[in-house]
């Protein structure tokens, strides 16, 4: 095992940058070898999944977004709602495929190539009965980073749990908006606002569905089905208005 300060080398820092984790430790669990067949399967799955994402986006999402401009300009709210509902299913497929590509295929591929043996990148977020449970289980690398570097230090500093919740989602909102803004070459704040809306969502789902697990899971999926296509439509309209 490596002992401090022997870990303070360029090679160690480089490997940490390549590992599929955001929290540093001196010694990480390592696998004995790189499995070539496993790597080949993950690469092929990534290619097929990306082709499916491209096909669904071009065949179903983009035409619906394009057809949403006229009712948006005319403030026809019934047609806007119809477009959001029409976007819901293909948008969900793309989001699920994107999750599968990033958190299951890419991170496992990166872990295999670097012989990083901690492969727990997500838990059963699809069974979430509260919004809080979803954010704790769907992206474990970021959740662990937020827990170690934001949540625990603030709690130890004497901040209330609600204040820590607000600060955590504010940081996450800034990061989400930053990522989306790079793709659209503009800052529109929709991702930022979408993340801040999670705060009352967390509180309401904890209070209303605390003893009604099935209802909490239905509420969670409704926020995904309706919230994401609505944000997608907002960004598309904003992008078209600027270009």
mmCIF file of C-alpha atoms in Angstrom:
data_model
loop_
_atom_site.group_PDB
_atom_site.id
_atom_site.type_symbol
_atom_site.label_atom_id
_atom_site.label_comp_id
_atom_site.label_asym_id
_atom_site.label_seq_id
_atom_site.Cartn_x
_atom_site.Cartn_y
_atom_site.Cartn_z
ATOM 1 C CA UNK A 1 0.000 0.000 0.000
ATOM 2 C CA UNK A 2 1.134 3.552 -0.764
ATOM 3 C CA UNK A 3 1.906 5.677 2.276
ATOM 4 C CA UNK A 4 1.806 9.454 2.580
ATOM 5 C CA UNK A 5 3.777 11.389 1.285
ATOM 6 C CA UNK A 6 4.778 8.832 -1.365
ATOM 7 C CA UNK A 7 1.454 9.479 -3.089
ATOM 8 C CA UNK A 8 2.360 13.092 -3.903
ATOM 9 C CA UNK A 9 3.565 12.426 -7.444
ATOM 10 C CA UNK A 10 2.458 13.538 -10.897
ATOM 11 C CA UNK A 11 1.603 9.955 -11.813
ATOM 12 C CA UNK A 12 -0.673 9.581 -8.786
ATOM 13 C CA UNK A 13 -2.472 12.837 -9.597
ATOM 14 C CA UNK A 14 -2.841 11.769 -13.239
ATOM 15 C CA UNK A 15 -4.345 8.417 -12.277
ATOM 16 C CA UNK A 16 -6.786 10.118 -9.905
ATOM 17 C CA UNK A 17 -7.888 12.343 -12.808
ATOM 18 C CA UNK A 18 -8.548 9.219 -14.881
ATOM 19 C CA UNK A 19 -10.333 7.222 -12.186
ATOM 20 C CA UNK A 20 -14.176 7.359 -12.290
ATOM 21 C CA UNK A 21 -14.366 9.041 -8.883
ATOM 22 C CA UNK A 22 -14.358 12.594 -7.538
ATOM 23 C CA UNK A 23 -13.154 11.894 -3.981
ATOM 24 C CA UNK A 24 -9.435 11.345 -3.498
ATOM 25 C CA UNK A 25 -7.900 8.720 -1.262
ATOM 26 C CA UNK A 26 -4.351 7.436 -1.073
ATOM 27 C CA UNK A 27 -5.177 3.838 -2.013
ATOM 28 C CA UNK A 28 -8.038 2.809 -4.297
ATOM 29 C CA UNK A 29 -9.264 -0.764 -4.835
ATOM 30 C CA UNK A 30 -7.617 -2.129 -7.996
ATOM 31 C CA UNK A 31 -8.554 -5.042 -10.241
ATOM 32 C CA UNK A 32 -5.773 -7.490 -11.240
ATOM 33 C CA UNK A 33 -6.023 -7.031 -15.041
ATOM 34 C CA UNK A 34 -7.866 -5.402 -17.941
ATOM 35 C CA UNK A 35 -10.442 -7.712 -19.528
ATOM 36 C CA UNK A 36 -10.286 -7.124 -23.294
ATOM 37 C CA UNK A 37 -13.597 -8.857 -24.031
ATOM 38 C CA UNK A 38 -15.340 -6.719 -21.403
ATOM 39 C CA UNK A 39 -13.856 -3.545 -22.913
ATOM 40 C CA UNK A 40 -14.963 -4.555 -26.421
ATOM 41 C CA UNK A 41 -18.540 -5.205 -25.264
ATOM 42 C CA UNK A 42 -18.775 -1.846 -23.490
ATOM 43 C CA UNK A 43 -17.429 0.028 -26.527
ATOM 44 C CA UNK A 44 -19.924 -1.677 -28.859
ATOM 45 C CA UNK A 45 -22.778 -0.977 -26.444
ATOM 46 C CA UNK A 46 -21.782 2.691 -26.274
ATOM 47 C CA UNK A 47 -21.816 2.949 -30.065
ATOM 48 C CA UNK A 48 -25.226 1.263 -30.394
ATOM 49 C CA UNK A 49 -26.721 3.350 -27.587
ATOM 50 C CA UNK A 50 -25.431 6.614 -29.090
ATOM 51 C CA UNK A 51 -26.912 5.645 -32.464
ATOM 52 C CA UNK A 52 -30.276 5.045 -30.749
ATOM 53 C CA UNK A 53 -30.058 8.416 -28.979
ATOM 54 C CA UNK A 54 -29.316 10.136 -32.295
ATOM 55 C CA UNK A 55 -32.184 8.320 -34.059
ATOM 56 C CA UNK A 56 -34.772 9.124 -31.379
ATOM 57 C CA UNK A 57 -33.630 12.744 -31.190
ATOM 58 C CA UNK A 58 -33.747 13.367 -34.946
ATOM 59 C CA UNK A 59 -36.898 11.360 -35.662
ATOM 60 C CA UNK A 60 -39.098 12.296 -32.711
ATOM 61 C CA UNK A 61 -37.726 15.053 -30.482
ATOM 62 C CA UNK A 62 -36.476 17.637 -33.007
ATOM 63 C CA UNK A 63 -39.623 17.538 -35.212
ATOM 64 C CA UNK A 64 -41.827 17.986 -32.127
ATOM 65 C CA UNK A 65 -39.705 20.885 -30.901
ATOM 66 C CA UNK A 66 -39.833 22.507 -34.334
ATOM 67 C CA UNK A 67 -43.619 22.167 -34.413
ATOM 68 C CA UNK A 68 -43.795 23.780 -30.976
ATOM 69 C CA UNK A 69 -42.608 27.180 -32.162
ATOM 70 C CA UNK A 70 -45.911 28.299 -33.714
ATOM 71 C CA UNK A 71 -48.115 27.529 -30.656
ATOM 72 C CA UNK A 72 -45.419 29.078 -28.461
ATOM 73 C CA UNK A 73 -45.399 32.308 -30.476
ATOM 74 C CA UNK A 74 -49.203 32.357 -30.448
ATOM 75 C CA UNK A 75 -49.335 31.571 -26.695
ATOM 76 C CA UNK A 76 -51.568 28.583 -27.430
ATOM 77 C CA UNK A 77 -51.186 26.862 -24.080
ATOM 78 C CA UNK A 78 -53.295 23.813 -24.938
ATOM 79 C CA UNK A 79 -51.059 23.026 -27.938
ATOM 80 C CA UNK A 80 -47.936 23.757 -25.895
ATOM 81 C CA UNK A 81 -49.121 21.217 -23.317
ATOM 82 C CA UNK A 82 -49.795 18.745 -26.123
ATOM 83 C CA UNK A 83 -46.225 19.216 -27.419
ATOM 84 C CA UNK A 84 -44.799 18.687 -23.924
ATOM 85 C CA UNK A 85 -46.772 15.451 -23.559
ATOM 86 C CA UNK A 86 -45.628 14.371 -27.033
ATOM 87 C CA UNK A 87 -42.024 15.033 -26.005
ATOM 88 C CA UNK A 88 -42.341 13.123 -22.737
ATOM 89 C CA UNK A 89 -41.835 9.562 -23.986
ATOM 90 C CA UNK A 90 -38.979 10.070 -26.508
ATOM 91 C CA UNK A 91 -37.283 12.464 -24.086
ATOM 92 C CA UNK A 92 -37.501 9.798 -21.372
ATOM 93 C CA UNK A 93 -35.962 7.196 -23.703
ATOM 94 C CA UNK A 94 -33.080 9.523 -24.543
ATOM 95 C CA UNK A 95 -32.540 10.358 -20.869
ATOM 96 C CA UNK A 96 -32.542 6.678 -19.861
ATOM 97 C CA UNK A 97 -30.163 5.806 -22.691
ATOM 98 C CA UNK A 98 -27.941 8.728 -21.715
ATOM 99 C CA UNK A 99 -27.885 7.493 -18.130
ATOM 100 C CA UNK A 100 -27.045 3.972 -19.314
ATOM 101 C CA UNK A 101 -24.238 5.219 -21.545
ATOM 102 C CA UNK A 102 -22.659 7.507 -18.947
ATOM 103 C CA UNK A 103 -23.119 5.749 -15.621
ATOM 104 C CA UNK A 104 -23.134 2.098 -16.656
ATOM 105 C CA UNK A 105 -21.125 1.837 -19.868
ATOM 106 C CA UNK A 106 -18.640 4.726 -19.883
ATOM 107 C CA UNK A 107 -17.768 4.728 -16.169
ATOM 108 C CA UNK A 108 -17.389 0.930 -16.142
ATOM 109 C CA UNK A 109 -15.269 1.141 -19.281
ATOM 110 C CA UNK A 110 -13.080 3.816 -17.699
ATOM 111 C CA UNK A 111 -12.855 1.760 -14.507
ATOM 112 C CA UNK A 112 -11.812 -1.312 -16.476
ATOM 113 C CA UNK A 113 -9.129 0.544 -18.441
ATOM 114 C CA UNK A 114 -7.684 2.062 -15.239
ATOM 115 C CA UNK A 115 -8.225 -1.154 -13.233
ATOM 116 C CA UNK A 116 -10.381 0.799 -10.796
ATOM 117 C CA UNK A 117 -12.304 -1.852 -8.876
ATOM 118 C CA UNK A 118 -15.027 0.208 -7.159
ATOM 119 C CA UNK A 119 -17.846 -0.119 -9.704
ATOM 120 C CA UNK A 120 -20.755 1.230 -7.644
ATOM 121 C CA UNK A 121 -21.793 4.289 -9.672
ATOM 122 C CA UNK A 122 -25.538 4.222 -8.973
ATOM 123 C CA UNK A 123 -28.177 2.450 -6.917
ATOM 124 C CA UNK A 124 -31.827 1.605 -7.643
ATOM 125 C CA UNK A 125 -32.902 5.206 -8.254
ATOM 126 C CA UNK A 126 -35.857 4.059 -10.387
ATOM 127 C CA UNK A 127 -37.516 2.778 -7.198
ATOM 128 C CA UNK A 128 -37.189 6.154 -5.466
ATOM 129 C CA UNK A 129 -40.188 7.083 -3.340
ATOM 130 C CA UNK A 130 -38.961 10.627 -2.675
ATOM 131 C CA UNK A 131 -37.076 13.228 -4.681
ATOM 132 C CA UNK A 132 -34.304 13.202 -2.057
ATOM 133 C CA UNK A 133 -33.810 9.463 -2.473
ATOM 134 C CA UNK A 134 -33.395 9.910 -6.233
ATOM 135 C CA UNK A 135 -30.619 12.485 -5.833
ATOM 136 C CA UNK A 136 -28.867 10.220 -3.333
ATOM 137 C CA UNK A 137 -28.853 7.158 -5.594
ATOM 138 C CA UNK A 138 -28.697 8.068 -9.281
ATOM 139 C CA UNK A 139 -25.203 9.646 -9.381
ATOM 140 C CA UNK A 140 -23.058 8.244 -6.593
ATOM 141 C CA UNK A 141 -19.715 9.850 -7.603
ATOM 142 C CA UNK A 142 -21.213 13.360 -7.410
ATOM 143 C CA UNK A 143 -23.327 12.482 -4.368
ATOM 144 C CA UNK A 144 -20.235 11.299 -2.481
ATOM 145 C CA UNK A 145 -18.356 14.472 -3.466
ATOM 146 C CA UNK A 146 -21.224 16.688 -2.298
ATOM 147 C CA UNK A 147 -21.512 14.705 0.932
ATOM 148 C CA UNK A 148 -17.772 14.859 1.744
ATOM 149 C CA UNK A 149 -17.015 18.413 0.615
ATOM 150 C CA UNK A 150 -20.315 20.253 1.170
ATOM 151 C CA UNK A 151 -22.863 18.469 3.358
ATOM 152 C CA UNK A 152 -20.676 17.151 6.188
ATOM 153 C CA UNK A 153 -18.475 20.296 6.553
ATOM 154 C CA UNK A 154 -21.535 22.569 6.655
ATOM 155 C CA UNK A 155 -23.308 20.360 9.179
ATOM 156 C CA UNK A 156 -20.188 20.295 11.349
ATOM 157 C CA UNK A 157 -20.014 24.091 11.067
ATOM 158 C CA UNK A 158 -23.441 24.320 12.710
ATOM 159 C CA UNK A 159 -25.688 25.027 9.704
ATOM 160 C CA UNK A 160 -29.226 23.648 9.796
ATOM 161 C CA UNK A 161 -30.175 20.693 7.595
ATOM 162 C CA UNK A 162 -32.489 22.902 5.505
ATOM 163 C CA UNK A 163 -29.728 25.475 4.940
ATOM 164 C CA UNK A 164 -27.339 22.721 3.875
ATOM 165 C CA UNK A 165 -30.020 21.367 1.528
ATOM 166 C CA UNK A 166 -30.453 24.776 -0.113
ATOM 167 C CA UNK A 167 -26.700 25.319 -0.470
ATOM 168 C CA UNK A 168 -26.194 21.833 -1.923
ATOM 169 C CA UNK A 169 -28.901 22.280 -4.547
ATOM 170 C CA UNK A 170 -27.648 25.802 -5.328
ATOM 171 C CA UNK A 171 -24.174 24.426 -6.084
ATOM 172 C CA UNK A 172 -25.705 21.633 -8.154
ATOM 173 C CA UNK A 173 -27.903 24.165 -9.987
ATOM 174 C CA UNK A 174 -24.866 26.269 -10.927
ATOM 175 C CA UNK A 175 -23.013 23.198 -12.221
ATOM 176 C CA UNK A 176 -26.020 21.982 -14.235
ATOM 177 C CA UNK A 177 -26.513 25.405 -15.796
ATOM 178 C CA UNK A 178 -22.810 25.622 -16.613
ATOM 179 C CA UNK A 179 -22.865 22.272 -18.430
ATOM 180 C CA UNK A 180 -26.010 23.083 -20.422
ATOM 181 C CA UNK A 181 -24.795 26.602 -21.238
ATOM 182 C CA UNK A 182 -21.695 25.174 -22.905
ATOM 183 C CA UNK A 183 -23.861 23.066 -25.222
ATOM 184 C CA UNK A 184 -26.176 25.969 -26.170
ATOM 185 C CA UNK A 185 -23.545 28.745 -26.120
ATOM 186 C CA UNK A 186 -25.769 30.822 -23.876
ATOM 187 C CA UNK A 187 -26.922 31.159 -20.273
ATOM 188 C CA UNK A 188 -30.694 30.756 -19.975
ATOM 189 C CA UNK A 189 -31.031 29.701 -16.313
ATOM 190 C CA UNK A 190 -33.625 27.001 -17.046
ATOM 191 C CA UNK A 191 -31.426 24.187 -15.716
ATOM 192 C CA UNK A 192 -30.541 26.403 -12.769
ATOM 193 C CA UNK A 193 -34.205 27.050 -11.964
ATOM 194 C CA UNK A 194 -35.076 23.401 -12.584
ATOM 195 C CA UNK A 195 -32.602 22.359 -9.918
ATOM 196 C CA UNK A 196 -33.829 24.958 -7.421
ATOM 197 C CA UNK A 197 -37.389 23.665 -7.881
ATOM 198 C CA UNK A 198 -36.087 20.359 -6.513
ATOM 199 C CA UNK A 199 -35.863 21.947 -3.048
ATOM 200 C CA UNK A 200 -39.651 22.261 -2.496
ATOM 201 C CA UNK A 201 -39.997 18.958 -4.348
ATOM 202 C CA UNK A 202 -37.776 17.259 -1.775
ATOM 203 C CA UNK A 203 -39.725 18.766 1.132
ATOM 204 C CA UNK A 204 -43.170 17.994 -0.307
ATOM 205 C CA UNK A 205 -42.337 14.426 -1.310
ATOM 206 C CA UNK A 206 -40.898 13.736 2.160
ATOM 207 C CA UNK A 207 -44.035 15.033 3.896
ATOM 208 C CA UNK A 208 -46.777 13.831 1.556
ATOM 209 C CA UNK A 209 -45.402 10.434 0.527
ATOM 210 C CA UNK A 210 -43.568 9.453 3.708
ATOM 211 C CA UNK A 211 -45.982 6.592 4.361
ATOM 212 C CA UNK A 212 -47.180 6.077 0.777
ATOM 213 C CA UNK A 213 -44.283 4.532 -1.111
ATOM 214 C CA UNK A 214 -46.159 3.737 -4.323
ATOM 215 C CA UNK A 215 -47.522 7.262 -4.545
ATOM 216 C CA UNK A 216 -44.056 8.680 -3.946
ATOM 217 C CA UNK A 217 -42.622 6.623 -6.804
ATOM 218 C CA UNK A 218 -45.430 7.754 -9.133
ATOM 219 C CA UNK A 219 -44.781 11.383 -8.138
ATOM 220 C CA UNK A 220 -41.058 10.943 -8.805
ATOM 221 C CA UNK A 221 -41.639 9.542 -12.309
ATOM 222 C CA UNK A 222 -44.149 12.276 -13.121
ATOM 223 C CA UNK A 223 -41.540 14.919 -12.308
ATOM 224 C CA UNK A 224 -39.157 13.179 -14.723
ATOM 225 C CA UNK A 225 -41.753 12.628 -17.458
ATOM 226 C CA UNK A 226 -43.117 16.183 -17.431
ATOM 227 C CA UNK A 227 -40.294 18.288 -16.013
ATOM 228 C CA UNK A 228 -37.553 17.306 -18.437
ATOM 229 C CA UNK A 229 -39.479 17.836 -21.708
ATOM 230 C CA UNK A 230 -40.689 21.193 -20.369
ATOM 231 C CA UNK A 231 -37.093 22.289 -19.697
ATOM 232 C CA UNK A 232 -36.084 20.931 -23.123
ATOM 233 C CA UNK A 233 -38.803 23.016 -24.772
ATOM 234 C CA UNK A 234 -37.714 26.138 -22.877
ATOM 235 C CA UNK A 235 -34.123 25.723 -24.029
ATOM 236 C CA UNK A 236 -35.148 25.078 -27.628
ATOM 237 C CA UNK A 237 -37.365 28.160 -27.765
ATOM 238 C CA UNK A 238 -34.627 30.265 -26.199
ATOM 239 C CA UNK A 239 -32.041 28.855 -28.616
ATOM 240 C CA UNK A 240 -34.254 29.563 -31.646
ATOM 241 C CA UNK A 241 -34.959 33.102 -30.466
ATOM 242 C CA UNK A 242 -31.214 33.790 -30.236
ATOM 243 C CA UNK A 243 -30.350 32.135 -33.553
#
